Tab-separated table of C-alpha atoms in Angstrom:
chain	number	residue	atom	x	y	z
A	1	MET	CA	107.371	109.647	96.298
A	2	GLU	CA	110.704	111.338	95.839
A	3	GLU	CA	111.115	114.578	97.789
A	4	HIS	CA	112.682	117.577	96.048
A	5	PHE	CA	114.600	120.524	97.481
A	6	VAL	CA	113.852	123.612	95.398
A	7	TRP	CA	115.158	127.175	95.372
A	8	VAL	CA	112.912	129.618	93.495
A	9	THR	CA	114.061	133.128	92.620
A	10	THR	CA	112.020	135.729	90.766
A	11	ARG	CA	113.738	138.848	89.504
A	12	ARG	CA	112.376	141.896	87.728
A	13	VAL	CA	115.005	143.326	85.390
A	14	ARG	CA	115.399	146.707	83.737
A	15	PRO	CA	113.569	147.011	80.390
A	16	GLY	CA	115.734	145.891	77.481
A	17	SER	CA	118.375	144.222	79.675
A	18	LEU	CA	117.323	140.561	79.384
A	19	GLU	CA	120.264	139.482	77.180
A	20	GLU	CA	122.850	141.135	79.435
A	21	PHE	CA	121.119	139.733	82.514
A	22	GLU	CA	121.183	136.206	81.051
A	23	ARG	CA	124.954	136.400	80.526
A	24	ALA	CA	125.498	137.572	84.114
A	25	TRP	CA	123.034	135.006	85.498
A	26	ARG	CA	124.864	131.833	84.444
A	27	PRO	CA	126.823	130.317	87.338
A	28	ASP	CA	130.568	129.680	87.046
A	29	PRO	CA	131.579	127.204	88.296
A	30	TYR	CA	128.498	125.020	88.128
A	31	PRO	CA	127.231	124.527	91.715
A	32	GLN	CA	127.806	121.158	93.374
A	33	GLY	CA	124.583	119.518	94.478
A	34	LEU	CA	122.501	121.229	91.780
A	35	ARG	CA	120.459	118.565	89.979
A	36	ARG	CA	118.401	120.587	87.492
A	37	ALA	CA	117.579	124.204	86.776
A	38	PHE	CA	114.895	125.967	84.786
A	39	ALA	CA	114.317	129.614	83.869
A	40	TYR	CA	110.991	131.134	82.852
A	41	TRP	CA	110.510	134.626	81.345
A	42	SER	CA	107.447	136.832	81.223
A	43	GLU	CA	106.277	137.852	77.775
A	44	ASP	CA	107.677	141.354	78.213
A	45	GLY	CA	111.103	139.953	79.197
A	46	GLN	CA	111.175	141.921	82.426
A	47	GLU	CA	110.494	139.140	84.943
A	48	ILE	CA	112.524	135.940	85.219
A	49	THR	CA	111.763	133.059	87.554
A	50	GLY	CA	114.513	130.531	88.173
A	51	VAL	CA	113.685	127.130	89.648
A	52	SER	CA	116.581	124.940	90.758
A	53	PHE	CA	116.494	121.424	92.226
A	54	TRP	CA	119.143	120.489	94.800
A	55	ASP	CA	120.453	117.347	96.502
A	56	SER	CA	119.694	118.924	99.890
A	57	ARG	CA	119.029	122.194	101.677
A	58	GLU	CA	122.667	122.147	102.806
A	59	ALA	CA	123.932	121.932	99.208
A	60	CYS	CA	121.766	124.898	98.227
A	61	ASP	CA	122.794	126.931	101.288
A	62	SER	CA	126.454	126.159	100.622
A	63	TRP	CA	126.132	127.582	97.097
A	64	ARG	CA	124.097	130.594	98.236
A	65	THR	CA	126.835	131.603	100.705
A	66	SER	CA	129.744	130.875	98.341
A	67	ASP	CA	132.115	133.405	96.783
A	68	PRO	CA	131.127	132.390	93.207
A	69	GLU	CA	127.455	133.074	94.032
A	70	ALA	CA	128.373	136.449	95.565
A	71	ARG	CA	130.230	137.351	92.359
A	72	ARG	CA	127.311	136.156	90.228
A	73	ARG	CA	124.874	138.304	92.224
A	74	ALA	CA	127.198	141.308	91.920
A	75	ASN	CA	127.327	140.784	88.136
A	76	MET	CA	123.506	140.652	87.945
A	77	ALA	CA	122.926	143.662	90.227
A	78	ALA	CA	123.163	146.261	87.445
A	79	TYR	CA	120.150	144.681	85.712
A	80	VAL	CA	117.941	143.695	88.683
A	81	VAL	CA	115.212	146.048	89.893
A	82	GLU	CA	113.549	143.652	92.357
A	83	GLU	CA	114.251	140.144	93.675
A	84	ARG	CA	112.259	137.596	95.678
A	85	GLU	CA	113.402	134.116	96.633
A	86	GLY	CA	112.420	131.139	98.725
A	87	PHE	CA	113.492	127.578	99.492
A	88	TYR	CA	110.899	124.813	99.363
A	89	ARG	CA	110.511	121.078	99.847
A	90	GLY	CA	107.990	119.165	97.777
A	91	ARG	CA	107.234	116.346	95.392
A	92	GLU	CA	105.898	115.819	91.915
A	93	LEU	CA	102.114	115.604	91.669
A	94	ALA	CA	100.551	112.732	89.776
A	95	VAL	CA	98.607	113.986	86.768
A	96	PRO	CA	95.993	111.554	85.439
A	97	GLN	CA	96.576	110.372	81.874
A	98	ARG	CA	93.690	110.934	79.474
């Protein structure tokens, strides 16, 4: 089974700021070593969970300590009330077909 390297970040944003947060959240430039990324929003639009898949822990750490990521975080700061994050290793689970 293929192993995945995943960075998960959950942020609570100020009420009514989801659109502005989304604009600030997009990385520029696109991080090297990032394979895929997903974002999930709560129904009230105040909690966003980002899940990103990386080539390696080193690729993720390199982005997390980069100047572009520092700028991106500074741009998001006005909208973020709370943030939690973690780095994980794992694999896809087989789901039986019905």
